[in-house]
Structure formats: structure tokens, C-alpha cells
């Protein structure tokens, strides 16, 4: 899972590290300056010592000077090295300060841009929240409207069912199947009469049944129903006719 780091925390961390580096540089400069001052004091002490020795031992001044000359040279060399180190450290301190100022300025610009972006996002979020509130209100209104319309439809549907009659008889005539010939005794009737069509759907409410027999005159019987479905009617057609009854049954 990714961890989100706030830009202000990153800037604060960089600033803290840079301040620590700057503080260490400043402490080093103070140490070098202290060493330089100590060396100057030591040089002054040696110089005073030489002067006193020279006054006390004028005849042996040249010998003493020759003896102290290497010490003075070493001290001057160390002072020169310390001055050079101090100059280098000061130049590094100046460069580091300028770099720290540039980085701080860049971080400040990034923080300002991020703050502006956050403000823009906040405005977008408030707009989205307002839209969500409006949609929830519209949804609630639509639910109430749907509830009222559903109740009204139920009342109208029940009224329509009562007007059409609570008890209705439907008739469906199925087509002949190739297995119908095998359901009867072929020794009694010829095969041509076994699959003969004897029920006919005349229209949507009338069925004609052929009752003719061998040796008797043809005779047809007519039956009427609330609805007649012929052999060509599909299951969907039949369901569409009985759907209102099922809906009224489910509505209670």
C-alpha cells in the first residue's frame, strides 16, 4: 500500500538537514578561529620570550635567534595553513549558504503550488458534494413518485381485472407431434387417421372440434372461451395474456 508523504513534511525535513549542516560548518569555523587565536597568542608569547632573551643575552642573541628560527618558521607555516583552511571553509560556507537559500526558495515555490492545487481540489470537492446532495434529493423525490405511481397502478390494475372477470378460461391447442401416431393401436385405425387434425382454433375465442366417425355423417362442435391460443402461439404470447392475473396475484 503506497504511503502518502505531505509536501510540507518533505520541505521541513530538507530544511532541518540543511540547518544541521550549516550549524556544523559554523561550529567548524569557530574551532578554526579559536585555533588561529591560540596560535597567534603562542606566537606572541614566543616573540616576547625572544625579545627578553635578546635583552638578557645580547652577546648570544645570534645563537638564540638561530635556535628559535625553525620554531618561528613552523609557527608561521601553521598560521598560514590555518588561514588558508579558514578561507576555504569560509568560501564553502558562502557557497553552502547560497545553495541553501536557492533550495529553500525552490521548496517554498513547490509548497505554494501544492497549496494552490489543494485549494482547487477543495473547490472541486465542494462542487461534487453539492451535486451529490442534489442527486440524493432527486433520488428521494423519484422514489416517492415511484411509490405513488406503483400504488396507483395496483389500484387501476385490480379494477381492470375485476372488470374483465376474476375467473377466466383459456384454451391452448397444441400442434400435432410425430409421436401421436404411436400412442394408439395401429390395428384398429389406419395410420392416416391417427395424426389427423381434429381441433381448430377459428379465432381468439372460438374452437371447432371435428367429431366425425367412419360410417357417420360429419359433425362439428363449437366451443367458446375467454381466450384461445392456436398451435402457432409461443410461450411468450401465452404469458402476455396471463401476466395481468399473475401481477394481481403478487400484488395481493
mmCIF file of C-alpha atoms in Angstrom:
data_model
loop_
_atom_site.group_PDB
_atom_site.id
_atom_site.type_symbol
_atom_site.label_atom_id
_atom_site.label_comp_id
_atom_site.label_asym_id
_atom_site.label_seq_id
_atom_site.Cartn_x
_atom_site.Cartn_y
_atom_site.Cartn_z
ATOM 1 C CA UNK A 1 0.000 0.000 0.000
ATOM 2 C CA UNK A 2 1.598 3.347 -1.047
ATOM 3 C CA UNK A 3 2.394 5.852 1.753
ATOM 4 C CA UNK A 4 1.471 9.454 1.078
ATOM 5 C CA UNK A 5 4.108 11.982 2.274
ATOM 6 C CA UNK A 6 2.886 15.514 2.637
ATOM 7 C CA UNK A 7 4.992 18.038 0.656
ATOM 8 C CA UNK A 8 5.266 20.334 3.681
ATOM 9 C CA UNK A 9 6.821 17.487 5.704
ATOM 10 C CA UNK A 10 9.384 16.849 2.946
ATOM 11 C CA UNK A 11 10.330 20.531 2.822
ATOM 12 C CA UNK A 12 10.608 20.696 6.595
ATOM 13 C CA UNK A 13 12.848 17.608 6.593
ATOM 14 C CA UNK A 14 15.187 19.082 3.942
ATOM 15 C CA UNK A 15 15.317 22.396 5.767
ATOM 16 C CA UNK A 16 16.169 20.615 9.024
ATOM 17 C CA UNK A 17 19.030 18.675 7.388
ATOM 18 C CA UNK A 18 20.402 21.806 5.746
ATOM 19 C CA UNK A 19 20.259 23.676 9.054
ATOM 20 C CA UNK A 20 22.208 20.852 10.727
ATOM 21 C CA UNK A 21 24.887 21.001 8.025
ATOM 22 C CA UNK A 22 25.066 24.782 8.324
ATOM 23 C CA UNK A 23 25.360 24.522 12.111
ATOM 24 C CA UNK A 24 28.230 22.005 11.813
ATOM 25 C CA UNK A 25 30.042 24.308 9.355
ATOM 26 C CA UNK A 26 29.625 27.243 11.704
ATOM 27 C CA UNK A 27 30.980 25.174 14.605
ATOM 28 C CA UNK A 28 33.990 24.189 12.494
ATOM 29 C CA UNK A 29 34.653 27.833 11.624
ATOM 30 C CA UNK A 30 34.540 28.743 15.322
ATOM 31 C CA UNK A 31 37.020 25.945 16.109
ATOM 32 C CA UNK A 32 39.418 27.125 13.379
ATOM 33 C CA UNK A 33 39.160 30.713 14.555
ATOM 34 C CA UNK A 34 39.897 29.561 18.110
ATOM 35 C CA UNK A 35 42.944 27.611 16.936
ATOM 36 C CA UNK A 36 44.105 30.634 14.942
ATOM 37 C CA UNK A 37 43.781 32.875 18.006
ATOM 38 C CA UNK A 38 45.686 30.355 20.128
ATOM 39 C CA UNK A 39 48.457 30.199 17.553
ATOM 40 C CA UNK A 40 48.654 33.985 17.482
ATOM 41 C CA UNK A 41 48.904 34.011 21.265
ATOM 42 C CA UNK A 42 51.573 31.346 21.165
ATOM 43 C CA UNK A 43 53.445 33.303 18.516
ATOM 44 C CA UNK A 44 53.226 36.453 20.641
ATOM 45 C CA UNK A 45 54.497 34.538 23.661
ATOM 46 C CA UNK A 46 57.446 33.219 21.723
ATOM 47 C CA UNK A 47 58.132 36.630 20.278
ATOM 48 C CA UNK A 48 58.121 38.174 23.789
ATOM 49 C CA UNK A 49 60.325 35.365 25.029
ATOM 50 C CA UNK A 50 62.774 36.031 22.225
ATOM 51 C CA UNK A 51 62.816 39.720 22.996
ATOM 52 C CA UNK A 52 63.514 39.053 26.673
ATOM 53 C CA UNK A 53 66.250 36.600 25.844
ATOM 54 C CA UNK A 54 67.765 39.059 23.440
ATOM 55 C CA UNK A 55 67.831 41.793 26.063
ATOM 56 C CA UNK A 56 69.263 39.440 28.684
ATOM 57 C CA UNK A 57 71.795 37.788 26.455
ATOM 58 C CA UNK A 58 72.905 40.337 23.945
ATOM 59 C CA UNK A 59 76.145 38.559 23.177
ATOM 60 C CA UNK A 60 74.397 35.268 22.493
ATOM 61 C CA UNK A 61 71.484 36.829 20.568
ATOM 62 C CA UNK A 62 72.502 35.485 17.245
ATOM 63 C CA UNK A 63 72.781 31.934 18.575
ATOM 64 C CA UNK A 64 69.392 32.172 20.274
ATOM 65 C CA UNK A 65 67.890 33.597 17.112
ATOM 66 C CA UNK A 66 69.299 30.728 15.127
ATOM 67 C CA UNK A 67 67.878 28.275 17.655
ATOM 68 C CA UNK A 68 64.404 29.819 17.632
ATOM 69 C CA UNK A 69 64.259 30.452 13.898
ATOM 70 C CA UNK A 70 62.947 26.947 12.988
ATOM 71 C CA UNK A 71 60.255 27.216 15.665
ATOM 72 C CA UNK A 72 59.105 30.536 14.292
ATOM 73 C CA UNK A 73 59.111 29.182 10.770
ATOM 74 C CA UNK A 74 56.952 26.235 11.846
ATOM 75 C CA UNK A 75 54.581 28.527 13.682
ATOM 76 C CA UNK A 76 54.305 30.831 10.673
ATOM 77 C CA UNK A 77 53.700 27.827 8.421
ATOM 78 C CA UNK A 78 50.940 26.537 10.692
ATOM 79 C CA UNK A 79 49.376 30.013 10.820
ATOM 80 C CA UNK A 80 49.475 30.243 7.028
ATOM 81 C CA UNK A 81 47.864 26.793 6.700
ATOM 82 C CA UNK A 82 45.178 27.715 9.194
ATOM 83 C CA UNK A 83 44.442 30.938 7.362
ATOM 84 C CA UNK A 84 44.181 29.042 4.096
ATOM 85 C CA UNK A 85 41.848 26.463 5.682
ATOM 86 C CA UNK A 86 39.807 29.266 7.188
ATOM 87 C CA UNK A 87 39.497 30.978 3.791
ATOM 88 C CA UNK A 88 38.479 27.706 2.112
ATOM 89 C CA UNK A 89 35.973 26.993 4.834
ATOM 90 C CA UNK A 90 34.526 30.472 4.561
ATOM 91 C CA UNK A 91 34.144 30.147 0.788
ATOM 92 C CA UNK A 92 32.456 26.760 1.280
ATOM 93 C CA UNK A 93 30.211 28.341 3.896
ATOM 94 C CA UNK A 94 29.231 31.127 1.467
ATOM 95 C CA UNK A 95 28.511 28.619 -1.322
ATOM 96 C CA UNK A 96 26.566 26.391 1.012
ATOM 97 C CA UNK A 97 24.517 29.346 2.248
ATOM 98 C CA UNK A 98 23.649 30.406 -1.305
ATOM 99 C CA UNK A 99 22.740 26.829 -2.199
ATOM 100 C CA UNK A 100 20.580 26.566 0.915
ATOM 101 C CA UNK A 101 18.833 29.803 0.013
ATOM 102 C CA UNK A 102 18.135 28.603 -3.542
ATOM 103 C CA UNK A 103 16.820 25.253 -2.347
ATOM 104 C CA UNK A 104 14.661 26.948 0.258
ATOM 105 C CA UNK A 105 13.232 29.251 -2.390
ATOM 106 C CA UNK A 106 12.510 26.289 -4.668
ATOM 107 C CA UNK A 107 10.851 24.346 -1.859
ATOM 108 C CA UNK A 108 8.767 27.386 -0.975
ATOM 109 C CA UNK A 109 7.567 27.667 -4.581
ATOM 110 C CA UNK A 110 6.665 23.962 -4.586
ATOM 111 C CA UNK A 111 4.740 24.360 -1.339
ATOM 112 C CA UNK A 112 2.854 27.355 -2.752
ATOM 113 C CA UNK A 113 1.954 25.443 -5.926
ATOM 114 C CA UNK A 114 0.804 22.432 -3.879
ATOM 115 C CA UNK A 115 -1.305 24.692 -1.644
ATOM 116 C CA UNK A 116 -2.939 26.264 -4.713
ATOM 117 C CA UNK A 117 -3.615 22.802 -6.124
ATOM 118 C CA UNK A 118 -5.139 21.690 -2.815
ATOM 119 C CA UNK A 119 -7.382 24.752 -2.778
ATOM 120 C CA UNK A 120 -8.539 23.985 -6.326
ATOM 121 C CA UNK A 121 -9.205 20.381 -5.330
ATOM 122 C CA UNK A 122 -11.162 21.593 -2.308
ATOM 123 C CA UNK A 123 -13.363 23.708 -4.555
ATOM 124 C CA UNK A 124 -13.951 20.708 -6.843
ATOM 125 C CA UNK A 125 -14.789 18.514 -3.849
ATOM 126 C CA UNK A 126 -17.307 21.054 -2.556
ATOM 127 C CA UNK A 127 -18.923 21.209 -6.006
ATOM 128 C CA UNK A 128 -19.116 17.418 -6.148
ATOM 129 C CA UNK A 129 -20.619 17.288 -2.673
ATOM 130 C CA UNK A 130 -23.273 19.793 -3.719
ATOM 131 C CA UNK A 131 -24.035 17.678 -6.801
ATOM 132 C CA UNK A 132 -24.295 14.541 -4.642
ATOM 133 C CA UNK A 133 -26.747 16.301 -2.323
ATOM 134 C CA UNK A 134 -28.860 17.366 -5.305
ATOM 135 C CA UNK A 135 -28.799 13.849 -6.744
ATOM 136 C CA UNK A 136 -29.797 12.328 -3.411
ATOM 137 C CA UNK A 137 -32.669 14.776 -3.173
ATOM 138 C CA UNK A 138 -33.775 13.957 -6.725
ATOM 139 C CA UNK A 139 -33.474 10.240 -5.980
ATOM 140 C CA UNK A 140 -35.648 10.602 -2.901
ATOM 141 C CA UNK A 141 -38.263 12.503 -4.913
ATOM 142 C CA UNK A 142 -38.197 9.858 -7.654
ATOM 143 C CA UNK A 143 -38.617 7.098 -5.071
ATOM 144 C CA UNK A 144 -41.653 8.840 -3.610
ATOM 145 C CA UNK A 145 -43.078 9.368 -7.092
ATOM 146 C CA UNK A 146 -42.433 5.723 -7.996
ATOM 147 C CA UNK A 147 -44.113 4.582 -4.796
ATOM 148 C CA UNK A 148 -47.204 6.677 -5.526
ATOM 149 C CA UNK A 149 -47.343 5.531 -9.160
ATOM 150 C CA UNK A 150 -46.927 1.915 -8.107
ATOM 151 C CA UNK A 151 -49.824 2.201 -5.692
ATOM 152 C CA UNK A 152 -51.937 3.894 -8.361
ATOM 153 C CA UNK A 153 -51.041 1.218 -10.914
ATOM 154 C CA UNK A 154 -52.004 -1.514 -8.475
ATOM 155 C CA UNK A 155 -55.436 0.058 -7.913
ATOM 156 C CA UNK A 156 -56.041 0.511 -11.654
ATOM 157 C CA UNK A 157 -54.827 -2.981 -12.434
ATOM 158 C CA UNK A 158 -57.090 -4.597 -9.856
ATOM 159 C CA UNK A 159 -60.015 -2.566 -11.199
ATOM 160 C CA UNK A 160 -59.235 -3.765 -14.725
ATOM 161 C CA UNK A 161 -59.035 -7.378 -13.587
ATOM 162 C CA UNK A 162 -62.395 -7.097 -11.827
ATOM 163 C CA UNK A 163 -63.961 -5.582 -14.950
ATOM 164 C CA UNK A 164 -62.588 -8.368 -17.147
ATOM 165 C CA UNK A 165 -63.682 -11.054 -14.686
ATOM 166 C CA UNK A 166 -61.880 -12.772 -11.873
ATOM 167 C CA UNK A 167 -62.466 -16.240 -13.345
ATOM 168 C CA UNK A 168 -61.489 -16.829 -16.967
ATOM 169 C CA UNK A 169 -60.992 -19.973 -19.019
ATOM 170 C CA UNK A 170 -58.274 -20.152 -21.660
ATOM 171 C CA UNK A 171 -57.758 -22.884 -24.220
ATOM 172 C CA UNK A 172 -54.497 -23.733 -25.965
ATOM 173 C CA UNK A 173 -54.364 -26.047 -28.987
ATOM 174 C CA UNK A 174 -51.017 -27.727 -29.422
ATOM 175 C CA UNK A 175 -49.677 -28.822 -32.829
ATOM 176 C CA UNK A 176 -49.522 -32.458 -33.877
ATOM 177 C CA UNK A 177 -46.382 -34.348 -32.987
ATOM 178 C CA UNK A 178 -44.732 -37.178 -34.864
ATOM 179 C CA UNK A 179 -45.191 -39.356 -31.743
ATOM 180 C CA UNK A 180 -49.007 -39.065 -31.836
ATOM 181 C CA UNK A 181 -49.147 -41.990 -34.278
ATOM 182 C CA UNK A 182 -47.552 -44.340 -31.771
ATOM 183 C CA UNK A 183 -49.996 -43.653 -28.939
ATOM 184 C CA UNK A 184 -52.876 -45.587 -30.496
ATOM 185 C CA UNK A 185 -53.365 -49.145 -31.653
ATOM 186 C CA UNK A 186 -52.497 -49.245 -35.384
ATOM 187 C CA UNK A 187 -54.578 -52.417 -35.861
ATOM 188 C CA UNK A 188 -57.849 -50.629 -35.032
ATOM 189 C CA UNK A 189 -57.414 -47.410 -37.065
ATOM 190 C CA UNK A 190 -55.422 -46.824 -40.206
ATOM 191 C CA UNK A 191 -52.224 -44.805 -39.752
ATOM 192 C CA UNK A 192 -53.577 -41.952 -41.936
ATOM 193 C CA UNK A 193 -56.294 -41.164 -39.355
ATOM 194 C CA UNK A 194 -54.082 -41.300 -36.273
ATOM 195 C CA UNK A 195 -52.400 -37.965 -36.873
ATOM 196 C CA UNK A 196 -55.415 -36.227 -38.332
ATOM 197 C CA UNK A 197 -56.046 -32.686 -37.055
ATOM 198 C CA UNK A 198 -59.477 -32.541 -35.403
ATOM 199 C CA UNK A 199 -59.240 -29.356 -33.266
ATOM 200 C CA UNK A 200 -59.107 -25.995 -34.998
ATOM 201 C CA UNK A 201 -58.645 -22.541 -33.428
ATOM 202 C CA UNK A 202 -61.016 -20.434 -35.504
ATOM 203 C CA UNK A 203 -60.264 -17.093 -33.800
ATOM 204 C CA UNK A 204 -59.153 -15.748 -30.425
ATOM 205 C CA UNK A 205 -62.196 -17.077 -28.533
ATOM 206 C CA UNK A 206 -63.649 -19.981 -30.617
ATOM 207 C CA UNK A 207 -62.539 -23.599 -31.099
ATOM 208 C CA UNK A 208 -64.099 -26.083 -33.580
ATOM 209 C CA UNK A 209 -63.788 -29.832 -32.885
ATOM 210 C CA UNK A 210 -64.437 -32.374 -35.665
ATOM 211 C CA UNK A 211 -66.391 -35.318 -34.206
ATOM 212 C CA UNK A 212 -66.947 -37.309 -37.435
ATOM 213 C CA UNK A 213 -66.553 -41.104 -37.372
ATOM 214 C CA UNK A 214 -66.430 -43.741 -40.018
ATOM 215 C CA UNK A 215 -69.882 -44.533 -41.282
ATOM 216 C CA UNK A 216 -71.456 -41.465 -39.603
ATOM 217 C CA UNK A 217 -72.167 -38.071 -41.124
ATOM 218 C CA UNK A 218 -69.603 -35.353 -40.276
ATOM 219 C CA UNK A 219 -70.395 -33.305 -37.184
ATOM 220 C CA UNK A 220 -68.539 -30.302 -35.704
ATOM 221 C CA UNK A 221 -68.793 -28.887 -32.225
ATOM 222 C CA UNK A 222 -68.041 -25.264 -31.400
ATOM 223 C CA UNK A 223 -66.636 -24.130 -28.041
ATOM 224 C CA UNK A 224 -66.086 -20.573 -26.862
ATOM 225 C CA UNK A 225 -63.555 -19.402 -24.281
ATOM 226 C CA UNK A 226 -62.230 -16.085 -22.977
ATOM 227 C CA UNK A 227 -59.067 -16.688 -24.972
ATOM 228 C CA UNK A 228 -57.951 -19.348 -27.451
ATOM 229 C CA UNK A 229 -54.314 -19.933 -28.342
ATOM 230 C CA UNK A 230 -53.587 -21.694 -31.604
ATOM 231 C CA UNK A 231 -50.726 -24.131 -32.335
ATOM 232 C CA UNK A 232 -48.553 -21.293 -33.633
ATOM 233 C CA UNK A 233 -48.742 -19.197 -30.448
ATOM 234 C CA UNK A 234 -45.490 -19.144 -28.477
ATOM 235 C CA UNK A 235 -44.943 -19.357 -24.746
ATOM 236 C CA UNK A 236 -44.310 -15.606 -24.678
ATOM 237 C CA UNK A 237 -47.703 -14.894 -26.240
ATOM 238 C CA UNK A 238 -49.455 -17.102 -23.701
ATOM 239 C CA UNK A 239 -47.576 -15.467 -20.831
ATOM 240 C CA UNK A 240 -48.514 -11.971 -22.011
ATOM 241 C CA UNK A 241 -52.193 -12.911 -21.678
ATOM 242 C CA UNK A 242 -51.869 -14.330 -18.165
ATOM 243 C CA UNK A 243 -49.394 -11.722 -16.905
ATOM 244 C CA UNK A 244 -52.101 -9.348 -15.539
ATOM 245 C CA UNK A 245 -53.545 -12.167 -13.434
ATOM 246 C CA UNK A 246 -50.095 -13.039 -12.083
ATOM 247 C CA UNK A 247 -49.392 -9.395 -11.330
ATOM 248 C CA UNK A 248 -52.683 -9.043 -9.460
ATOM 249 C CA UNK A 249 -51.894 -12.268 -7.565
ATOM 250 C CA UNK A 250 -48.476 -10.993 -6.480
ATOM 251 C CA UNK A 251 -49.888 -7.595 -5.516
ATOM 252 C CA UNK A 252 -52.290 -9.409 -3.183
#
